[in-house]
Amino acid sequence: MDAKRAVLVVEDDEAIRFGVVDALEAEGIATTEAKDGIEGSSLAVRGEFDLVLLDLGLPKKDGMEVLREIRAARPKLPVIVLTARGQEEDRVRGLKLGADDYVVKPFSAKELLARIEAVLRRSCERPLDLDRVRFGGVTIDFARAEVRHKGGERFELSEREAELLRFLIKNAGRVVSREELLQDVWRVDPRGVETRTIDMHVVRLREKLRDDSDQPRFVRTVRGRGYMFAERLDEHA
Ligand code: CA
């Protein structure tokens, strides 16, 4: 994980807060602590943070209210909600209110750090959004969700196909697991979810890219691990 990240930890439970702060600081992440909703909200809105960890059950101001205020003032600031086990409704409400992800208590430092890393990776990709890329005789126009072939053939991409392709291209040269795709493209919890839907989308994507499904050039299958976009992008798209 990159150094010099700054995370705001809003949590009233001292033991959890200390544990989180220790885990983050051990990774070289700068932390600021808030013990209640009022402090948390004002720090989040004013401070220069890369991410906020937000407990929902907070004194003085409810975590949902804090989340609402953060979203109103700082729409792009990543927020991970900390929820108690058995509070599925909170998770759904949190995600609806614009939380980027959630972690269920009790969580391990490892799990928390993985979530933070995934959310930060996603958020720092946002400004680099590609509108159009070209590779191997194919042009992808993301604004129109369209694949154009050299010979003039065109295919429309579904929103999910476009998002999947964009994610694979952004991670070109790296194997992306199905779990990662479920989390970052489908935005669902990868635990216990059928991953075949991803494979079906890849099949359709390959058809539109005219990628040979037996020996794909662009979207390769890496057995037991996932998929990898393996083609170099042309410089001038
Ligand atoms: Ca609490």
PDB file of C-alpha atoms and ligand atoms in Angstrom:
ATOM      1  CA  MET A   1       0.000   0.000   0.000  1.00  0.00           C
ATOM      2  CA  ASP A   2       1.207   3.521  -0.741  1.00  0.00           C
ATOM      3  CA  ALA A   3       2.728   5.408   2.143  1.00  0.00           C
ATOM      4  CA  LYS A   4       1.424   8.740   3.386  1.00  0.00           C
ATOM      5  CA  ARG A   5      -2.211   7.854   3.167  1.00  0.00           C
ATOM      6  CA  ALA A   6      -4.411   9.558   5.701  1.00  0.00           C
ATOM      7  CA  VAL A   7      -7.385   7.763   7.197  1.00  0.00           C
ATOM      8  CA  LEU A   8      -9.965   9.105   9.634  1.00  0.00           C
ATOM      9  CA  VAL A   9     -11.169   6.508  12.140  1.00  0.00           C
ATOM     10  CA  VAL A  10     -14.589   7.338  13.598  1.00  0.00           C
ATOM     11  CA  GLU A  11     -15.314   4.786  16.293  1.00  0.00           C
ATOM     12  CA  ASP A  12     -16.454   5.218  19.906  1.00  0.00           C
ATOM     13  CA  ASP A  13     -15.329   1.786  21.094  1.00  0.00           C
ATOM     14  CA  GLU A  14     -11.840   2.450  22.386  1.00  0.00           C
ATOM     15  CA  ALA A  15     -10.558  -1.107  21.998  1.00  0.00           C
ATOM     16  CA  ILE A  16     -11.660  -1.313  18.367  1.00  0.00           C
ATOM     17  CA  ARG A  17     -10.398   2.194  17.606  1.00  0.00           C
ATOM     18  CA  PHE A  18      -6.966   1.496  19.088  1.00  0.00           C
ATOM     19  CA  GLY A  19      -6.752  -1.809  17.246  1.00  0.00           C
ATOM     20  CA  VAL A  20      -7.603  -0.184  13.931  1.00  0.00           C
ATOM     21  CA  VAL A  21      -5.204   2.706  14.464  1.00  0.00           C
ATOM     22  CA  ASP A  22      -2.378   0.308  15.368  1.00  0.00           C
ATOM     23  CA  ALA A  23      -3.016  -1.807  12.280  1.00  0.00           C
ATOM     24  CA  LEU A  24      -3.092   1.203   9.964  1.00  0.00           C
ATOM     25  CA  GLU A  25      -0.068   2.910  11.483  1.00  0.00           C
ATOM     26  CA  ALA A  26       1.866  -0.354  11.133  1.00  0.00           C
ATOM     27  CA  GLU A  27       1.199  -0.066   7.389  1.00  0.00           C
ATOM     28  CA  GLY A  28       2.513   3.493   7.295  1.00  0.00           C
ATOM     29  CA  ILE A  29      -0.942   5.058   7.125  1.00  0.00           C
ATOM     30  CA  ALA A  30      -1.460   8.288   9.050  1.00  0.00           C
ATOM     31  CA  THR A  31      -4.561   8.138  11.231  1.00  0.00           C
ATOM     32  CA  THR A  32      -6.796  10.650  12.956  1.00  0.00           C
ATOM     33  CA  GLU A  33      -9.293   9.526  15.573  1.00  0.00           C
ATOM     34  CA  ALA A  34     -12.798  10.683  16.302  1.00  0.00           C
ATOM     35  CA  LYS A  35     -14.801   9.305  19.238  1.00  0.00           C
ATOM     36  CA  ASP A  36     -18.282  10.494  18.366  1.00  0.00           C
ATOM     37  CA  GLY A  37     -20.458  11.472  15.431  1.00  0.00           C
ATOM     38  CA  ILE A  38     -20.141  15.225  15.757  1.00  0.00           C
ATOM     39  CA  GLU A  39     -16.357  15.161  15.883  1.00  0.00           C
ATOM     40  CA  GLY A  40     -16.266  12.557  13.114  1.00  0.00           C
ATOM     41  CA  SER A  41     -18.489  14.492  10.790  1.00  0.00           C
ATOM     42  CA  SER A  42     -16.707  17.818  11.179  1.00  0.00           C
ATOM     43  CA  LEU A  43     -13.276  16.236  10.750  1.00  0.00           C
ATOM     44  CA  ALA A  44     -14.362  14.241   7.705  1.00  0.00           C
ATOM     45  CA  VAL A  45     -15.894  17.244   6.013  1.00  0.00           C
ATOM     46  CA  ARG A  46     -13.020  19.611   6.733  1.00  0.00           C
ATOM     47  CA  GLY A  47     -10.008  17.326   6.844  1.00  0.00           C
ATOM     48  CA  GLU A  48      -7.761  16.105   4.106  1.00  0.00           C
ATOM     49  CA  PHE A  49      -8.341  12.394   4.290  1.00  0.00           C
ATOM     50  CA  ASP A  50      -8.001   9.706   1.670  1.00  0.00           C
ATOM     51  CA  LEU A  51     -10.592   7.552   3.376  1.00  0.00           C
ATOM     52  CA  VAL A  52     -12.946   7.425   6.367  1.00  0.00           C
ATOM     53  CA  LEU A  53     -13.659   4.359   8.510  1.00  0.00           C
ATOM     54  CA  LEU A  54     -17.050   4.993  10.031  1.00  0.00           C
ATOM     55  CA  ASP A  55     -18.736   3.117  12.848  1.00  0.00           C
ATOM     56  CA  LEU A  56     -22.518   3.362  12.601  1.00  0.00           C
ATOM     57  CA  GLY A  57     -23.429   3.188  16.287  1.00  0.00           C
ATOM     58  CA  LEU A  58     -21.963   6.450  17.538  1.00  0.00           C
ATOM     59  CA  PRO A  59     -22.762   8.777  20.443  1.00  0.00           C
ATOM     60  CA  LYS A  60     -23.903  12.363  19.825  1.00  0.00           C
ATOM     61  CA  LYS A  61     -24.659  11.794  16.144  1.00  0.00           C
ATOM     62  CA  ASP A  62     -25.689   8.586  14.443  1.00  0.00           C
ATOM     63  CA  GLY A  63     -23.241   7.102  11.930  1.00  0.00           C
ATOM     64  CA  MET A  64     -25.870   7.166   9.161  1.00  0.00           C
ATOM     65  CA  GLU A  65     -26.313  10.886   9.710  1.00  0.00           C
ATOM     66  CA  VAL A  66     -22.544  11.353   9.608  1.00  0.00           C
ATOM     67  CA  LEU A  67     -22.422   9.413   6.352  1.00  0.00           C
ATOM     68  CA  ARG A  68     -25.182  11.573   4.897  1.00  0.00           C
ATOM     69  CA  GLU A  69     -23.273  14.718   5.820  1.00  0.00           C
ATOM     70  CA  ILE A  70     -20.016  13.405   4.389  1.00  0.00           C
ATOM     71  CA  ARG A  71     -21.732  12.479   1.120  1.00  0.00           C
ATOM     72  CA  ALA A  72     -23.355  15.898   0.866  1.00  0.00           C
ATOM     73  CA  ALA A  73     -20.110  17.787   1.467  1.00  0.00           C
ATOM     74  CA  ARG A  74     -17.509  15.429  -0.015  1.00  0.00           C
ATOM     75  CA  PRO A  75     -19.170  13.173  -2.580  1.00  0.00           C
ATOM     76  CA  LYS A  76     -15.958  11.457  -3.610  1.00  0.00           C
ATOM     77  CA  LEU A  77     -14.367  10.842  -0.235  1.00  0.00           C
ATOM     78  CA  PRO A  78     -14.208   7.052   0.184  1.00  0.00           C
ATOM     79  CA  VAL A  79     -16.045   5.736   3.246  1.00  0.00           C
ATOM     80  CA  ILE A  80     -15.940   2.228   4.660  1.00  0.00           C
ATOM     81  CA  VAL A  81     -18.663   1.514   7.177  1.00  0.00           C
ATOM     82  CA  LEU A  82     -17.987  -0.636  10.239  1.00  0.00           C
ATOM     83  CA  THR A  83     -21.076  -2.639  11.120  1.00  0.00           C
ATOM     84  CA  ALA A  84     -21.950  -5.105  13.823  1.00  0.00           C
ATOM     85  CA  ARG A  85     -22.631  -8.722  12.985  1.00  0.00           C
ATOM     86  CA  GLY A  86     -26.306  -9.339  12.397  1.00  0.00           C
ATOM     87  CA  GLN A  87     -27.002  -5.779  11.262  1.00  0.00           C
ATOM     88  CA  GLU A  88     -27.511  -6.564   7.582  1.00  0.00           C
ATOM     89  CA  GLU A  89     -29.999  -3.743   7.299  1.00  0.00           C
ATOM     90  CA  ASP A  90     -27.336  -1.248   8.355  1.00  0.00           C
ATOM     91  CA  ARG A  91     -25.047  -2.481   5.623  1.00  0.00           C
ATOM     92  CA  VAL A  92     -27.695  -2.072   2.971  1.00  0.00           C
ATOM     93  CA  ARG A  93     -28.640   1.375   4.257  1.00  0.00           C
ATOM     94  CA  GLY A  94     -24.976   2.367   4.402  1.00  0.00           C
ATOM     95  CA  LEU A  95     -24.315   1.276   0.851  1.00  0.00           C
ATOM     96  CA  LYS A  96     -27.463   3.039  -0.302  1.00  0.00           C
ATOM     97  CA  LEU A  97     -26.282   6.210   1.367  1.00  0.00           C
ATOM     98  CA  GLY A  98     -23.088   5.979  -0.623  1.00  0.00           C
ATOM     99  CA  ALA A  99     -20.620   4.072   1.535  1.00  0.00           C
ATOM    100  CA  ASP A 100     -17.969   2.490  -0.674  1.00  0.00           C
ATOM    101  CA  ASP A 101     -17.772  -0.709   1.292  1.00  0.00           C
ATOM    102  CA  TYR A 102     -18.399  -2.184   4.733  1.00  0.00           C
ATOM    103  CA  VAL A 103     -16.560  -4.394   7.186  1.00  0.00           C
ATOM    104  CA  VAL A 104     -18.375  -6.543   9.715  1.00  0.00           C
ATOM    105  CA  LYS A 105     -17.196  -6.583  13.328  1.00  0.00           C
ATOM    106  CA  PRO A 106     -15.271  -8.362  14.613  1.00  0.00           C
ATOM    107  CA  PHE A 107     -12.844  -8.070  11.722  1.00  0.00           C
ATOM    108  CA  SER A 108      -9.170  -8.911  11.433  1.00  0.00           C
ATOM    109  CA  ALA A 109      -6.541  -6.280  10.659  1.00  0.00           C
ATOM    110  CA  LYS A 110      -5.791  -8.181   7.484  1.00  0.00           C
ATOM    111  CA  GLU A 111      -9.390  -8.073   6.304  1.00  0.00           C
ATOM    112  CA  LEU A 112      -9.697  -4.380   7.085  1.00  0.00           C
ATOM    113  CA  LEU A 113      -6.469  -3.505   5.283  1.00  0.00           C
ATOM    114  CA  ALA A 114      -7.538  -5.498   2.219  1.00  0.00           C
ATOM    115  CA  ARG A 115     -10.828  -3.585   2.084  1.00  0.00           C
ATOM    116  CA  ILE A 116      -9.074  -0.247   2.519  1.00  0.00           C
ATOM    117  CA  GLU A 117      -6.608  -1.096  -0.206  1.00  0.00           C
ATOM    118  CA  ALA A 118      -9.373  -2.119  -2.613  1.00  0.00           C
ATOM    119  CA  VAL A 119     -11.390   1.036  -1.989  1.00  0.00           C
ATOM    120  CA  LEU A 120      -8.353   3.303  -2.326  1.00  0.00           C
ATOM    121  CA  ARG A 121      -7.296   1.553  -5.514  1.00  0.00           C
ATOM    122  CA  ARG A 122     -10.756   2.081  -6.935  1.00  0.00           C
ATOM    123  CA  SER A 123     -10.948   5.712  -5.928  1.00  0.00           C
ATOM    124  CA  CYS A 124      -7.530   6.630  -7.281  1.00  0.00           C
ATOM    125  CA  GLU A 125      -8.496   5.029 -10.578  1.00  0.00           C
ATOM    126  CA  ARG A 126     -11.441   7.372 -10.963  1.00  0.00           C
ATOM    127  CA  PRO A 127      -9.568  10.397 -12.337  1.00  0.00           C
ATOM    128  CA  LEU A 128      -7.771   8.203 -14.875  1.00  0.00           C
ATOM    129  CA  ASP A 129     -10.996   7.185 -16.510  1.00  0.00           C
ATOM    130  CA  LEU A 130     -10.384   6.191 -20.067  1.00  0.00           C
ATOM    131  CA  ASP A 131     -12.806   7.372 -22.702  1.00  0.00           C
ATOM    132  CA  ARG A 132     -11.340   5.602 -25.653  1.00  0.00           C
ATOM    133  CA  VAL A 133      -8.651   2.971 -26.061  1.00  0.00           C
ATOM    134  CA  ARG A 134      -7.279   1.175 -29.067  1.00  0.00           C
ATOM    135  CA  PHE A 135      -5.487  -2.145 -29.249  1.00  0.00           C
ATOM    136  CA  GLY A 136      -4.957  -4.889 -31.793  1.00  0.00           C
ATOM    137  CA  GLY A 137      -7.156  -3.290 -34.457  1.00  0.00           C
ATOM    138  CA  VAL A 138     -10.035  -2.629 -32.065  1.00  0.00           C
ATOM    139  CA  THR A 139     -11.220   0.701 -30.728  1.00  0.00           C
ATOM    140  CA  ILE A 140     -13.250   0.811 -27.533  1.00  0.00           C
ATOM    141  CA  ASP A 141     -15.327   3.924 -27.153  1.00  0.00           C
ATOM    142  CA  PHE A 142     -16.362   3.864 -23.511  1.00  0.00           C
ATOM    143  CA  ALA A 143     -18.423   7.019 -23.785  1.00  0.00           C
ATOM    144  CA  ARG A 144     -20.656   5.290 -26.343  1.00  0.00           C
ATOM    145  CA  ALA A 145     -20.115   1.810 -24.906  1.00  0.00           C
ATOM    146  CA  GLU A 146     -19.091   0.602 -28.316  1.00  0.00           C
ATOM    147  CA  VAL A 147     -16.504  -1.690 -29.850  1.00  0.00           C
ATOM    148  CA  ARG A 148     -15.349  -0.721 -33.331  1.00  0.00           C
ATOM    149  CA  HIS A 149     -13.331  -3.037 -35.507  1.00  0.00           C
ATOM    150  CA  LYS A 150     -10.896  -1.974 -38.195  1.00  0.00           C
ATOM    151  CA  GLY A 151     -13.172  -3.333 -40.900  1.00  0.00           C
ATOM    152  CA  GLY A 152     -16.072  -1.170 -39.716  1.00  0.00           C
ATOM    153  CA  GLU A 153     -17.902  -3.767 -37.654  1.00  0.00           C
ATOM    154  CA  ARG A 154     -19.449  -2.386 -34.478  1.00  0.00           C
ATOM    155  CA  PHE A 155     -20.803  -3.917 -31.307  1.00  0.00           C
ATOM    156  CA  GLU A 156     -22.591  -2.275 -28.456  1.00  0.00           C
ATOM    157  CA  LEU A 157     -21.395  -3.126 -24.956  1.00  0.00           C
ATOM    158  CA  SER A 158     -23.750  -3.540 -22.059  1.00  0.00           C
ATOM    159  CA  GLU A 159     -22.953  -1.345 -19.089  1.00  0.00           C
ATOM    160  CA  ARG A 160     -21.528  -4.322 -17.209  1.00  0.00           C
ATOM    161  CA  GLU A 161     -19.449  -5.483 -20.165  1.00  0.00           C
ATOM    162  CA  ALA A 162     -17.997  -2.002 -20.551  1.00  0.00           C
ATOM    163  CA  GLU A 163     -17.221  -1.800 -16.858  1.00  0.00           C
ATOM    164  CA  LEU A 164     -15.648  -5.246 -16.888  1.00  0.00           C
ATOM    165  CA  LEU A 165     -13.476  -4.399 -19.879  1.00  0.00           C
ATOM    166  CA  ARG A 166     -12.465  -1.072 -18.387  1.00  0.00           C
ATOM    167  CA  PHE A 167     -11.446  -2.749 -15.155  1.00  0.00           C
ATOM    168  CA  LEU A 168      -9.423  -5.413 -16.972  1.00  0.00           C
ATOM    169  CA  ILE A 169      -7.678  -2.770 -19.106  1.00  0.00           C
ATOM    170  CA  LYS A 170      -6.847  -0.669 -16.073  1.00  0.00           C
ATOM    171  CA  ASN A 171      -5.267  -3.719 -14.518  1.00  0.00           C
ATOM    172  CA  ALA A 172      -3.585  -4.826 -17.744  1.00  0.00           C
ATOM    173  CA  GLY A 173      -0.789  -7.321 -17.216  1.00  0.00           C
ATOM    174  CA  ARG A 174      -2.105  -8.367 -13.813  1.00  0.00           C
ATOM    175  CA  VAL A 175      -4.288 -11.389 -13.128  1.00  0.00           C
ATOM    176  CA  VAL A 176      -7.611 -10.256 -11.731  1.00  0.00           C
ATOM    177  CA  SER A 177      -9.490 -12.836  -9.666  1.00  0.00           C
ATOM    178  CA  ARG A 178     -13.211 -13.496 -10.037  1.00  0.00           C
ATOM    179  CA  GLU A 179     -13.669 -12.420  -6.418  1.00  0.00           C
ATOM    180  CA  GLU A 180     -12.069  -9.090  -7.217  1.00  0.00           C
ATOM    181  CA  LEU A 181     -14.340  -8.656 -10.221  1.00  0.00           C
ATOM    182  CA  LEU A 182     -17.416  -9.413  -8.141  1.00  0.00           C
ATOM    183  CA  GLN A 183     -16.334  -6.874  -5.597  1.00  0.00           C
ATOM    184  CA  ASP A 184     -15.053  -4.114  -7.879  1.00  0.00           C
ATOM    185  CA  VAL A 185     -17.166  -4.481 -11.027  1.00  0.00           C
ATOM    186  CA  TRP A 186     -20.355  -6.165  -9.817  1.00  0.00           C
ATOM    187  CA  ARG A 187     -20.032  -4.465  -6.429  1.00  0.00           C
ATOM    188  CA  VAL A 188     -21.364  -7.420  -4.516  1.00  0.00           C
ATOM    189  CA  ASP A 189     -19.908  -9.366  -1.654  1.00  0.00           C
ATOM    190  CA  PRO A 190     -17.873 -12.148  -3.295  1.00  0.00           C
ATOM    191  CA  ARG A 191     -18.529 -14.605  -0.480  1.00  0.00           C
ATOM    192  CA  GLY A 192     -20.938 -17.266  -1.562  1.00  0.00           C
ATOM    193  CA  VAL A 193     -21.783 -15.669  -4.896  1.00  0.00           C
ATOM    194  CA  GLU A 194     -21.855 -17.641  -8.115  1.00  0.00           C
ATOM    195  CA  THR A 195     -18.901 -16.584 -10.246  1.00  0.00           C
ATOM    196  CA  ARG A 196     -20.227 -18.129 -13.453  1.00  0.00           C
ATOM    197  CA  THR A 197     -21.922 -14.886 -14.335  1.00  0.00           C
ATOM    198  CA  ILE A 198     -18.464 -13.369 -14.779  1.00  0.00           C
ATOM    199  CA  ASP A 199     -17.398 -16.152 -17.114  1.00  0.00           C
ATOM    200  CA  MET A 200     -20.493 -15.610 -19.214  1.00  0.00           C
ATOM    201  CA  HIS A 201     -19.760 -11.909 -19.490  1.00  0.00           C
ATOM    202  CA  VAL A 202     -16.181 -12.677 -20.521  1.00  0.00           C
ATOM    203  CA  VAL A 203     -17.471 -15.006 -23.250  1.00  0.00           C
ATOM    204  CA  ARG A 204     -19.713 -12.260 -24.634  1.00  0.00           C
ATOM    205  CA  LEU A 205     -16.943  -9.693 -24.364  1.00  0.00           C
ATOM    206  CA  ARG A 206     -14.579 -11.923 -26.316  1.00  0.00           C
ATOM    207  CA  GLU A 207     -17.189 -12.374 -29.035  1.00  0.00           C
ATOM    208  CA  LYS A 208     -17.534  -8.621 -29.414  1.00  0.00           C
ATOM    209  CA  LEU A 209     -13.776  -8.160 -29.414  1.00  0.00           C
ATOM    210  CA  ARG A 210     -13.489 -10.986 -31.966  1.00  0.00           C
ATOM    211  CA  ASP A 211     -11.108 -12.582 -29.511  1.00  0.00           C
ATOM    212  CA  ASP A 212     -10.525 -16.283 -30.137  1.00  0.00           C
ATOM    213  CA  SER A 213     -12.119 -18.094 -27.200  1.00  0.00           C
ATOM    214  CA  ASP A 214      -9.741 -21.065 -27.544  1.00  0.00           C
ATOM    215  CA  GLN A 215      -6.640 -18.911 -27.621  1.00  0.00           C
ATOM    216  CA  PRO A 216      -7.645 -15.440 -26.526  1.00  0.00           C
ATOM    217  CA  ARG A 217      -5.205 -12.632 -27.207  1.00  0.00           C
ATOM    218  CA  PHE A 218      -6.916  -9.878 -25.292  1.00  0.00           C
ATOM    219  CA  VAL A 219      -8.798 -11.302 -22.324  1.00  0.00           C
ATOM    220  CA  ARG A 220      -6.850 -14.356 -21.229  1.00  0.00           C
ATOM    221  CA  THR A 221      -8.001 -16.975 -18.790  1.00  0.00           C
ATOM    222  CA  VAL A 222      -5.425 -17.754 -16.148  1.00  0.00           C
ATOM    223  CA  ARG A 223      -6.449 -21.132 -14.879  1.00  0.00           C
ATOM    224  CA  GLY A 224      -7.432 -21.245 -11.234  1.00  0.00           C
ATOM    225  CA  ARG A 225      -6.702 -17.553 -10.789  1.00  0.00           C
ATOM    226  CA  GLY A 226      -8.871 -15.392 -12.999  1.00  0.00           C
ATOM    227  CA  TYR A 227      -8.540 -13.190 -16.047  1.00  0.00           C
ATOM    228  CA  MET A 228      -5.886 -10.921 -17.450  1.00  0.00           C
ATOM    229  CA  PHE A 229      -5.986  -8.283 -20.126  1.00  0.00           C
ATOM    230  CA  ALA A 230      -2.802  -9.080 -22.019  1.00  0.00           C
ATOM    231  CA  GLU A 231      -2.708  -6.740 -25.004  1.00  0.00           C
ATOM    232  CA  ARG A 232      -0.727  -3.525 -25.226  1.00  0.00           C
ATOM    233  CA  LEU A 233      -2.740  -0.399 -25.814  1.00  0.00           C
ATOM    234  CA  ASP A 234      -1.907   1.751 -28.836  1.00  0.00           C
ATOM    235  CA  GLU A 235      -0.371   5.068 -27.842  1.00  0.00           C
ATOM    236  CA  HIS A 236      -2.751   7.322 -29.718  1.00  0.00           C
ATOM    237  CA  ALA A 237      -6.314   6.284 -29.458  1.00  0.00           C
TER     238      ALA A 237
HETATM  239 CA    CA B   1     -20.123   2.065  18.311  1.00  0.00          CA
END
